[in-house]
Structure formats: C-alpha cells, structure tokens
Amino acid sequence: MSSNILNFSLNRCTSVDKVNGTDLLSVCRVRDTFTDAEIRIVVKMPDMEIVEISGHFRHAYLDAVEDLDSRLQKVLGVRVGTGMLKIIKGLLGEEENCDQLVYMVEECCHGIILTLTKKVLLKAPDDEVGKFAFYSNMVKKSIRLYDRCAGFGKGTPLVAELEAENGGGAA
Amino acid sequence: MIVEFMRNKMVDVAHLDAETLSVHGVLTDSIYSLELDFKVRISDLVCSEVEGRWLRWTTPQCPRALTFLNEADGFCLAPGIDARIHKTMGRRACRHFANLFIECAYAVRETVKMLRWQAAVVSEPDLTLRDFIERGADDGSATSAEMQNPASSEETLASAVSASNGKASGKFPADVGQSSAGAAVGNQERGFVIDLHLHTAPASPCASSSVDEMIVEAKRIGLDGICLSDHNYLWSAEAVQALREKHNFLVLRVNEIVTEQGDMLVFGFYEDVQGIIRLAELKQRVAAVGGFIVAAHPFRGFLTFGADDVGLTPEKAMAREMFKWVDGVECLNGKVTVTENGLARHVATGLGLPATGGSDAHDVSTVGVCATAFESEIKSEEDLLAALKAGKYRPVNFR
C-alpha cells in the first residue's frame, strides 16, 4: 500500500445565488468516491421558506432513493431556521440512503443562513478596537451567541460587558 | 449572475499504516477558511491527534477554538456521532470546525467500508461492493455505535421517574405553590405564575438539568408551577403526579410537537406524536379532543441575524399559514431576542390571538426567566386548559 495514493476523496460545494430579485437559490453538489449528487432549493425571502426543490442522487452501493422527486417535495413550505434539521429529517425519512440527501438539504439551508450572516459580518470594522466593539455588541444583541463557541465562551473578553451587565452571567 | 456565497469542502483519507488512516479536511468559504488533520484507527474508528488551523476567521477570539479541538480525541466516528460533535466541538470550539469534522467522519466511514470490501474481495473475487454492503459484512460499526449510545434516554428517564416515585411524599394539590421564596400564591397583582415551557434531562437530550433540579429551582425563585415540555417525550400522568407529591409543587405537562411549521406547545393533548406532523393535521387531532395549540417562539432567529434583519414585517409575518391553525402565540420566550419576542407580540395582537410566556429553559439557570401569569389559581391540567381558553393571562418576565 502506498500512503501517496488516496483511499477516499470527497468534494462538496455549496453556492448561493440571488434569483427572482430577492429570493435565494442554494445548490449543494457532492462528488466523492461513491457518490455523485446535487440538490437545489429556492428560498423565498423574507419568509425564508423553501418554495422549490429538486435534485439527483447516484451512489455506488446504496439503492436509489425511491421517488426522489416526490420525497423532496415534502420539504416545501419548511422555513430555513433554527430547528430545521429535525423537520427536514423527519419529512425526508431516516433510511440509510436518505442520510446524505438530508445532509445536502441541510447544507443548502446553511448556505442561505451563511449568505445572510455574511451581510451582517461585512459591517464589522477592520481595526482591532472597532472589531472588538462590533462583536461585543453582537453578542449583547443576540444572546444566542453567548457560550455557543470558543469566541463567545463564558468569561472571555467579547462577553465581558454582557456578563458585567447581568451580574456575572448572561441569564 | 454573481454568487452571493460559496462554501467548498474537501476531505481526503489515506493509509498511514496498516492499522491507521490519516484524514485531511479543508473548509473554505466566503467567510471562513480552516483545516483539520487527525488519525483514525481502522479497527474501531477511534480518532486521535485532532489538530486544526485557521486561515481566515471573524472575531478576535476565534483562534481560541483551536485549543479545544483535541477534545475530539477518542471519539468513535461511527454513525450517530454527529450530535456529539455538534455538542462538544461545535459548542466548545467552533461550529465550522464541527461541520468539517462531521464531513471527515463520513469520509472515514465510507473509506473503511471500501477497505473491508477490498479485503473480502481477496477471497471472493466476484463479490461486488453492493453485495458486500447488503449482507452487512462491512459492519464494524455496531460495536462502535454501542459505544456512542450507552443507554436510551427513555430507559434512563424511566429509572429517574421510578426513583422519584420511591421517594414521593406529601399530597398534591393541598400545598400547591407553597414556595419558600417569592410572592404569595395567588397574589392578584402578580397572578398565578407558571413557566409553560421548559426542558429537562435526559428526556430532552439538549437539556442539562434533571427534572428534580428544575423543580427545586422553580420553587426557590417563587414560581407557582411549571409545565414539562420535553421534545418528543410525553410524560405519563403517573410520573408527573409522583413529581408533584415529591416536591409539593405544581408540575404539569405540555406536549411540544414538531410540525413542518415549527415547534408547537400543545395543551390537553396527550398523544405521543413522533416524527414530524403537518400542522393542519395536528390542529384537526387536537381540536377533536378540545386541546389548545400555542406557536412556540415563532420568530426565533439565527446567531448573527434575526427576523428583523431579513426584512420580515409584522404584516408579512401575520400572513404566515401557521397562524391559521394555532390558538395562541408564545410572545415571551427566554431564548429569543427582544425584537423577536416583540414581533411575536405584534403578530398576536394583530391577529387577536392570546399571548403566553415561557423560559424554554434547558438548565436551572434560566428557569422562570419568562412565564405566564394567570388571573386565577391553577390546580390541574384541566384548570390550565380552561384558563388558556378563557384568555385570562399574560406573559411576564419573572426572574
């Protein structure tokens, strides 16, 4: 065996484009040693509701997903938002050959969320003092960020003001 | 057409030696760029030496994430590991590293399947990959999966409730709301205050405090009662009664049900609904037994932006189909922003729907942050249902 020769390789690309003026088209494509698949969703703004979905899925050892198109249609009307994963999973099915399908729909949705996140982050100043203030204010505005990652962890500099305002915690 | 956002992920898996794989993952998108490297033992899918690098990041504190990545050392990358990755690496380090690590874990599982098939082909040259998978011969993950799921939450929960029954004492409702702190029960100014929305461990995997701890805290801060709203877990009437007696405290049930339109708090409806149900169908079933549906946190937003940032106006929000099917709206939820609660209030008022409040607490520190103040005393689930339908209550910031 040669360590130079790969056993497995995966490429996944998720891209988001604006369509119909304000709506967003998110496409997730995956190509790996076994899989070739693509999922496309259109999300209506500002409701963030999935209004179109389509895709194809080919896999080397899994059976084709039965009635892929009609199965995908089940997620129409679902809103991209917190808690969406359990909804998508519940609607698409939890069989093994649906795992990747569910993941790709989720990745499409994450693409939408990150598109909107990028718009917020573009407002961050470049200088260190301004940047610190920007993110410190962000966690004060959105308490959900508090202790959700290392950057906004309990007792760290970016949450210090928030904790001080709340007497040592963020509750 | 100019792309608004793009994320590329690449994972490759190679043999380091006969027993070990080396994994390299790259995530690069319009916001972040990062890499992961680690090793995996082929025999049991256990990973080690997890290391990461940032190439681009956002906050001045993001680099801290790197120090927590090695907490994934020892993880078994069998199916079912994703939730643990989200909860540990995603929470302690960074959700984007967790996203890439999940991708790497998938790649490892696929690689090991292929390696086992290739090994089998040596003695069975005609064995196809599909046949090999279908006969389950690849399944070295069974042992690993067991390692990830020491006990089902139902079993653990049953044990917990059983223990509660054993220690039960006192009688309910004679001492309802006899809290050691806070205002007197039934005080007309503050009302009869119940936290209508909270979660307990292990019934809700995302919660971290036990039902006993939540009740003790609720009593300590002076709440008059709580409603257990564990995700896809329906408490039995007997278990809740045992908790009431054990703690001399009002403990009620609400069924938090997931629909395609989001989470619904359903009162007076005790079917154990698993999976996702269409809201229209749920409404039909709840109405048949005289229940009451409250839309939980209807405008809960995201980490860095909320409903207001995407241009959702109250008028547009009111037109959502969800509001045709619900009887009330949770307008004060302890996990959402002031703006999002404000939008819910605006919509409820505009549509003439009653408003409730609940902490949505997942640990003791936030029990009672928000609650609902009723005009009259509640002694039972029947009382609660009747009060909800009567509309004589208001959401309150309690803690």
XYZ file of C-alpha atoms in Angstrom:
570
model
C 0.000 0.000 0.000
C 1.241 3.479 -0.759
C 0.336 6.343 1.509
C 0.593 8.620 -1.511
C -2.452 7.067 -3.112
C -5.706 8.204 -1.556
C -8.271 5.687 -0.371
C -11.135 8.127 -0.486
C -11.699 11.669 -1.632
C -14.664 13.998 -1.232
C -15.525 17.371 -2.699
C -18.612 19.299 -1.677
C -19.541 22.717 -2.985
C -22.473 24.790 -1.836
C -23.227 28.021 -3.648
C -25.950 30.618 -3.251
C -27.253 32.988 -5.912
C -29.979 35.597 -5.888
C -32.961 34.759 -8.105
C -36.259 36.459 -8.905
C -34.973 39.734 -7.461
C -34.887 38.830 -3.777
C -35.161 35.049 -3.430
C -32.127 32.824 -2.949
C -31.109 29.704 -4.871
C -28.839 27.377 -2.932
C -27.163 24.443 -4.663
C -25.180 21.706 -2.935
C -23.105 19.371 -5.091
C -21.102 16.442 -3.825
C -18.713 14.159 -5.649
C -16.812 11.555 -3.722
C -15.508 8.069 -4.328
C -19.019 6.622 -4.162
C -21.448 9.470 -4.623
C -22.499 11.961 -7.263
C -25.384 14.151 -6.169
C -26.879 17.606 -6.407
C -29.687 19.323 -4.501
C -31.149 22.725 -5.393
C -33.526 24.752 -3.267
C -35.129 28.132 -3.814
C -35.902 30.072 -0.650
C -38.452 32.845 -0.669
C -37.397 35.944 1.214
C -38.037 37.370 3.755
C -40.054 34.388 4.979
C -37.087 32.082 4.326
C -39.484 29.424 3.159
C -38.396 26.635 0.801
C -40.567 27.106 -2.288
C -38.744 24.951 -4.849
C -36.583 21.864 -4.549
C -35.056 19.395 -6.974
C -32.051 17.149 -7.253
C -30.407 13.955 -8.371
C -28.572 11.299 -6.401
C -26.378 8.439 -7.590
C -24.457 6.194 -5.251
C -22.257 3.180 -5.813
C -23.748 0.806 -3.253
C -26.967 2.369 -1.990
C -30.227 1.896 -3.813
C -31.636 4.964 -5.465
C -33.918 6.901 -3.153
C -37.410 5.798 -4.018
C -39.461 8.583 -5.575
C -36.745 11.143 -5.025
C -38.722 13.995 -6.554
C -41.905 13.404 -4.609
C -39.919 12.845 -1.436
C -38.098 16.147 -1.874
C -41.403 17.951 -2.362
C -42.263 17.139 1.252
C -39.958 19.869 2.488
C -41.746 22.574 0.526
C -43.072 25.114 2.974
C -40.413 24.384 5.591
C -38.765 27.528 6.858
C -34.982 27.796 6.936
C -34.363 28.403 10.596
C -33.414 27.016 13.950
C -34.775 23.517 14.422
C -34.997 22.909 10.677
C -32.788 19.808 10.741
C -35.186 17.673 12.748
C -38.020 18.837 10.494
C -36.147 18.045 7.275
C -35.009 14.685 8.632
C -38.488 13.826 9.767
C -40.020 14.708 6.424
C -37.420 13.103 4.134
C -37.025 9.885 6.083
C -34.318 8.340 8.189
C -33.336 5.385 5.995
C -29.621 4.983 5.310
C -29.958 6.011 1.683
C -31.606 9.253 2.793
C -28.821 10.324 5.166
C -26.797 12.064 2.502
C -29.913 13.568 0.976
C -30.937 15.082 4.306
C -27.409 16.352 4.830
C -27.373 18.034 1.429
C -30.698 19.791 2.006
C -29.314 20.930 5.348
C -26.148 22.200 3.641
C -28.282 24.159 1.174
C -30.078 25.738 4.124
C -26.793 26.520 5.846
C -25.701 28.237 2.655
C -28.743 30.512 2.922
C -28.025 31.277 6.579
C -24.355 31.980 5.883
C -25.285 34.269 2.986
C -27.302 36.398 5.384
C -24.619 36.098 8.064
C -22.042 37.395 5.591
C -24.120 40.530 5.084
C -24.020 41.222 8.817
C -20.302 40.471 9.112
C -19.459 42.826 6.255
C -20.375 45.663 8.609
C -17.522 44.787 11.011
C -14.770 47.427 11.133
C -11.227 46.449 10.157
C -9.414 47.988 13.116
C -8.993 45.822 16.204
C -10.766 48.169 18.624
C -13.722 48.629 16.314
C -13.888 44.931 15.583
C -13.874 44.084 19.278
C -16.729 46.512 19.932
C -18.689 45.177 16.966
C -18.604 41.562 18.135
C -19.093 42.515 21.757
C -22.269 44.354 20.752
C -23.322 41.455 18.565
C -23.423 39.018 21.468
C -25.306 41.569 23.565
C -27.898 41.909 20.822
C -28.165 38.189 20.179
C -27.912 36.304 23.455
C -27.962 33.052 21.496
C -24.292 33.596 20.702
C -23.317 33.546 24.370
C -21.269 30.482 25.219
C -22.053 28.905 21.859
C -18.422 28.720 20.747
C -14.911 29.462 21.962
C -15.045 33.029 20.661
C -18.086 33.854 22.802
C -17.324 31.433 25.642
C -18.152 32.223 29.272
C -15.595 34.511 30.880
C -13.939 35.519 27.606
C -13.265 39.123 26.542
C -16.064 39.506 23.987
C -18.747 38.598 26.534
C -17.232 40.516 29.455
C -19.546 43.518 29.057
C -22.595 41.308 28.724
C -21.655 39.354 31.830
C -20.975 42.557 33.769
C -24.399 43.931 32.819
C -26.014 40.732 34.042
C -24.116 40.444 37.288
C -21.578 37.863 36.224
C -23.721 35.767 33.883
C -25.862 36.205 30.843
C -29.180 34.865 32.129
C -25.116 36.249 -12.035
C -22.719 36.941 -9.164
C -22.529 34.293 -6.493
C -23.696 35.532 -3.107
C -21.950 32.868 -1.064
C -19.850 29.793 -1.713
C -18.529 27.051 0.576
C -16.109 24.398 -0.619
C -15.146 21.397 1.447
C -12.586 18.789 0.556
C -11.705 15.697 2.547
C -9.157 13.070 1.726
C -8.365 9.851 3.515
C -5.147 7.886 3.079
C -3.436 4.949 4.740
C -0.861 5.976 7.307
C -0.065 2.356 8.089
C -1.954 -0.949 8.049
C -3.980 -0.012 11.128
C -4.328 3.720 10.748
C -5.847 6.249 8.400
C -4.780 9.845 8.097
C -7.540 12.351 7.397
C -7.162 15.846 5.992
C -10.095 18.217 5.647
C -10.374 21.721 4.250
C -13.299 24.109 4.515
C -13.086 27.398 2.722
C -15.996 29.723 2.113
C -16.892 33.373 1.715
C -16.412 33.916 5.462
C -14.103 31.249 6.904
C -11.160 29.129 5.869
C -9.895 26.297 8.077
C -8.267 22.890 8.035
C -8.342 19.727 10.138
C -5.929 16.814 10.408
C -6.257 13.674 12.501
C -5.703 9.938 12.607
C -8.227 7.116 12.831
C -7.744 3.545 13.984
C -9.372 1.356 11.335
C -10.435 -1.408 13.731
C -12.777 0.728 15.854
C -12.941 4.131 14.093
C -11.480 5.908 17.104
C -9.728 9.146 16.181
C -6.695 10.801 17.707
C -4.327 13.763 17.337
C -7.057 16.124 16.133
C -5.443 19.391 15.094
C -6.749 22.392 13.227
C -5.618 25.598 11.602
C -7.378 28.829 10.850
C -6.629 30.611 7.605
C -9.482 33.140 7.797
C -11.874 33.806 10.659
C -14.122 36.552 12.032
C -13.971 37.542 15.703
C -10.730 38.407 17.522
C -11.414 35.406 19.796
C -11.961 32.730 17.108
C -8.350 31.464 17.444
C -9.274 30.172 20.929
C -11.204 27.418 19.181
C -8.013 25.597 18.264
C -7.244 24.775 21.900
C -10.500 22.794 22.233
C -10.247 20.686 19.090
C -8.318 17.919 20.816
C -11.394 17.240 22.968
C -12.483 15.147 19.993
C -9.549 12.796 20.562
C -11.010 9.405 21.385
C -14.286 9.978 19.553
C -15.502 6.920 17.694
C -16.642 8.101 14.266
C -19.433 5.553 13.912
C -22.919 6.544 12.708
C -24.638 8.640 15.350
C -21.546 10.643 16.309
C -22.726 13.868 14.643
C -24.803 15.065 17.604
C -21.855 14.606 19.938
C -19.583 16.514 17.569
C -22.061 19.398 17.454
C -22.394 19.410 21.222
C -18.672 19.269 22.023
C -16.564 20.585 19.178
C -19.369 22.831 17.905
C -20.091 24.390 21.282
C -16.675 24.400 22.922
C -14.610 25.224 19.840
C -16.404 26.334 16.679
C -19.401 25.100 14.695
C -17.490 25.432 11.434
C -14.750 23.092 12.618
C -17.544 20.757 13.763
C -19.136 20.959 10.315
C -15.862 19.932 8.681
C -15.217 17.215 11.276
C -18.638 15.682 10.540
C -17.733 15.654 6.857
C -14.439 13.934 7.729
C -16.252 11.351 9.887
C -18.497 10.484 6.943
C -15.460 10.113 4.706
C -13.803 7.806 7.253
C -16.850 5.531 7.426
C -17.042 5.308 3.645
C -13.319 4.586 3.446
C -13.495 1.780 5.979
C -16.401 0.192 4.103
C -14.313 0.194 0.953
C -11.248 -1.207 2.696
C -13.253 -4.055 4.204
C -14.793 -4.832 0.852
C -11.368 -4.829 -0.792
C -10.145 -7.236 1.873
C -13.143 -9.522 1.267
C -12.594 -9.496 -2.479
C -9.236 -11.226 -1.987
C -11.038 -14.426 -1.064
C -14.201 -13.735 -3.088
C -13.090 -12.100 -6.328
C -16.647 -11.793 -7.665
C -18.029 -10.029 -4.605
C -19.438 -6.646 -5.596
C -19.375 -3.700 -3.256
C -23.174 -3.575 -3.228
C -23.478 -7.266 -2.328
C -20.859 -6.879 0.349
C -22.732 -3.939 1.914
C -26.123 -5.616 1.629
C -25.017 -8.700 3.509
C -23.846 -6.425 6.323
C -20.290 -7.649 6.226
C -18.937 -4.150 6.461
C -20.499 -3.552 9.773
C -17.621 -2.975 12.079
C -19.548 -0.007 13.364
C -22.001 -1.951 15.525
C -19.637 -2.117 18.438
C -18.678 1.458 17.870
C -22.278 2.576 17.749
C -22.922 0.927 21.079
C -20.039 2.902 22.485
C -21.858 6.086 21.495
C -25.230 5.139 22.943
C -24.717 3.799 26.450
C -28.421 3.837 27.247
C -31.528 5.156 25.633
C -32.877 8.308 27.189
C -36.222 6.581 27.756
C -34.582 3.926 29.909
C -32.634 6.470 31.890
C -35.709 8.585 32.279
C -37.811 5.666 33.421
C -35.238 4.970 36.090
C -35.282 8.575 37.197
C -39.050 8.644 37.481
C -39.079 5.346 39.255
C -36.659 6.778 41.781
C -38.945 9.789 42.200
C -41.911 7.540 42.884
C -39.998 5.776 45.591
C -39.321 8.985 47.437
C -42.732 10.551 46.951
C -44.142 12.262 49.961
C -46.861 14.755 50.793
C -50.084 15.358 48.880
C -50.848 17.468 45.882
C -52.642 19.831 45.427
C -53.019 20.740 49.083
C -49.659 22.530 49.098
C -49.678 23.827 45.557
C -47.272 26.679 45.076
C -46.079 26.746 48.661
C -42.758 28.090 47.589
C -40.205 29.133 50.117
C -39.396 32.328 48.239
C -41.266 34.875 46.149
C -44.688 36.437 46.413
C -47.652 34.712 47.991
C -49.589 32.223 45.899
C -52.495 33.753 44.074
C -51.364 37.300 44.705
C -53.731 39.246 42.448
C -51.125 41.692 41.300
C -48.599 39.173 40.121
C -51.117 36.424 39.344
C -50.535 32.712 39.449
C -47.266 32.319 37.604
C -46.380 29.195 35.640
C -43.383 28.633 33.402
C -45.186 26.993 30.480
C -42.112 25.911 28.557
C -39.047 24.134 29.902
C -36.922 21.087 29.190
C -35.283 18.519 31.414
C -32.516 15.948 31.080
C -32.484 13.201 29.974
C -35.962 13.472 28.414
C -34.652 16.304 26.212
C -31.148 15.393 25.013
C -30.323 19.092 24.686
C -31.135 19.833 28.356
C -28.566 19.610 31.105
C -30.552 19.750 34.388
C -32.740 16.975 35.769
C -36.438 17.400 36.383
C -35.818 17.402 40.147
C -33.234 20.174 39.819
C -35.608 22.221 37.661
C -38.451 21.873 40.149
C -36.249 22.780 43.111
C -35.075 25.888 41.283
C -38.619 26.816 40.222
C -39.729 26.644 43.857
C -36.701 28.597 45.032
C -37.393 31.543 42.729
C -41.075 31.607 43.625
C -42.829 30.218 40.579
C -46.230 28.696 41.257
C -45.800 25.888 38.766
C -44.037 24.567 35.709
C -45.008 22.708 32.556
C -42.683 19.981 31.310
C -42.340 20.359 27.547
C -39.664 17.852 26.654
C -39.003 17.317 22.966
C -40.878 14.345 21.573
C -41.269 12.961 25.051
C -44.653 12.613 26.625
C -44.551 12.354 30.386
C -47.057 9.933 31.869
C -49.726 11.314 34.189
C -48.420 8.997 36.906
C -44.842 10.231 36.647
C -45.941 13.859 36.841
C -48.205 13.132 39.795
C -45.275 11.498 41.583
C -43.175 14.615 40.977
C -45.941 16.837 42.380
C -46.154 14.780 45.509
C -42.426 14.507 45.927
C -41.888 18.256 45.671
C -45.256 19.617 46.850
C -45.226 21.711 43.723
C -47.441 22.139 40.662
C -45.944 20.151 37.801
C -47.973 19.911 34.584
C -47.459 18.577 31.086
C -47.421 20.252 27.713
C -46.655 18.341 24.549
C -44.039 20.159 22.429
C -44.656 18.775 18.964
C -42.575 19.400 15.876
C -44.500 20.340 12.751
C -43.360 21.441 9.326
C -44.187 24.967 10.512
C -42.010 24.696 13.632
C -42.499 23.749 17.290
C -45.956 23.818 18.842
C -46.827 23.701 22.547
C -49.946 21.596 22.759
C -52.053 21.549 25.927
C -54.689 18.964 26.746
C -53.471 16.557 24.062
C -51.577 13.502 25.209
C -50.868 11.533 22.051
C -47.241 10.519 21.726
C -46.553 12.057 18.314
C -43.176 11.012 16.960
C -41.520 12.497 13.917
C -42.924 15.435 12.019
C -46.627 16.085 11.676
C -48.281 18.630 9.406
C -49.700 21.483 11.448
C -53.067 21.272 9.700
C -53.348 17.608 10.673
C -52.231 18.324 14.223
C -54.888 21.017 14.529
C -57.547 18.552 13.462
C -56.451 15.983 16.042
C -56.055 18.499 18.848
C -59.391 20.128 18.138
C -61.062 16.713 18.302
C -60.081 16.364 21.969
C -60.554 20.016 22.882
C -56.864 20.860 23.186
C -55.055 24.169 22.725
C -52.098 24.928 20.429
C -49.561 27.668 21.089
C -46.947 28.512 18.433
C -43.615 28.286 20.269
C -41.003 31.005 19.575
C -42.464 31.655 16.095
C -39.772 34.132 15.076
C -36.716 32.578 16.671
C -33.840 33.808 14.555
C -30.243 32.885 13.959
C -26.970 33.502 15.727
C -25.989 36.681 13.973
C -29.226 37.931 12.492
C -32.907 37.872 13.245
C -36.255 38.220 11.564
C -35.876 41.994 11.500
C -32.573 41.751 9.625
C -34.165 39.876 6.728
C -36.926 42.433 6.334
C -39.811 40.455 7.826
C -42.534 42.943 8.710
C -45.429 42.200 11.110
C -47.830 42.372 8.182
C -45.908 39.766 6.204
C -45.481 37.646 9.311
C -49.209 37.697 10.072
C -49.889 36.180 6.673
C -47.974 33.010 7.542
C -50.096 29.909 7.251
C -49.079 28.809 10.748
C -51.302 31.404 12.367
C -54.431 29.952 10.775
C -54.001 26.836 12.884
C -52.866 27.966 16.314
C -54.910 29.128 19.309
C -52.191 31.255 20.892
C -48.692 32.611 20.394
C -45.680 32.404 22.694
C -44.741 36.066 22.789
C -42.184 35.925 25.575
C -39.629 33.176 25.146
C -36.429 33.177 27.143
C -34.264 32.038 24.251
C -35.046 34.670 21.664
C -34.225 38.343 21.335
C -36.344 41.251 22.474
C -37.016 42.129 18.839
C -38.199 38.625 18.006
C -40.463 38.496 21.040
C -41.726 41.941 20.041
C -42.579 40.715 16.558
C -44.470 37.757 18.023
C -46.408 40.127 20.272
C -47.193 42.387 17.351
C -48.484 39.476 15.299
C -50.541 38.028 18.168
C -52.132 41.391 18.810
C -52.796 41.938 15.123
C -54.475 38.565 14.765
C -56.326 38.713 18.076
C -54.539 35.644 19.452
C -53.709 35.304 23.166
C -50.065 35.566 24.240
C -48.150 33.244 26.573
C -44.657 33.238 28.057
C -42.174 30.509 28.898
C -38.485 30.307 29.654
C -37.644 27.475 27.249
C -35.033 26.700 29.905
C -32.684 23.794 29.313
C -30.898 24.163 32.651
C -31.629 25.612 36.094
C -30.028 28.987 35.413
C -32.875 30.138 33.174
C -35.963 28.564 34.730
C -38.650 31.222 35.073
C -36.852 33.886 33.038
C -40.173 34.199 31.253
C -43.507 32.775 32.357
C -47.269 33.234 32.153
C -49.272 34.947 34.880
C -52.843 33.637 35.201
C -55.593 35.564 36.902
C -56.730 32.575 38.906
C -55.112 29.654 40.649
C -54.338 26.581 38.558
C -54.520 23.212 40.285
C -54.525 20.748 37.431
C -54.049 20.277 33.700
C -57.807 20.683 33.275
C -57.633 24.045 35.072
C -54.746 25.090 32.861
C -56.561 24.177 29.669
C -59.679 26.015 30.771
C -57.653 29.085 31.724
C -55.821 29.103 28.393
C -59.107 29.003 26.530
C -60.560 31.741 28.740
C -57.668 34.005 27.783
C -57.185 35.472 31.250
C -53.417 35.554 31.435
C -50.402 37.471 30.253
C -46.737 36.741 29.526
C -44.334 38.046 32.168
C -40.622 38.499 32.685
C -40.396 36.749 36.011
C -36.806 36.231 37.016
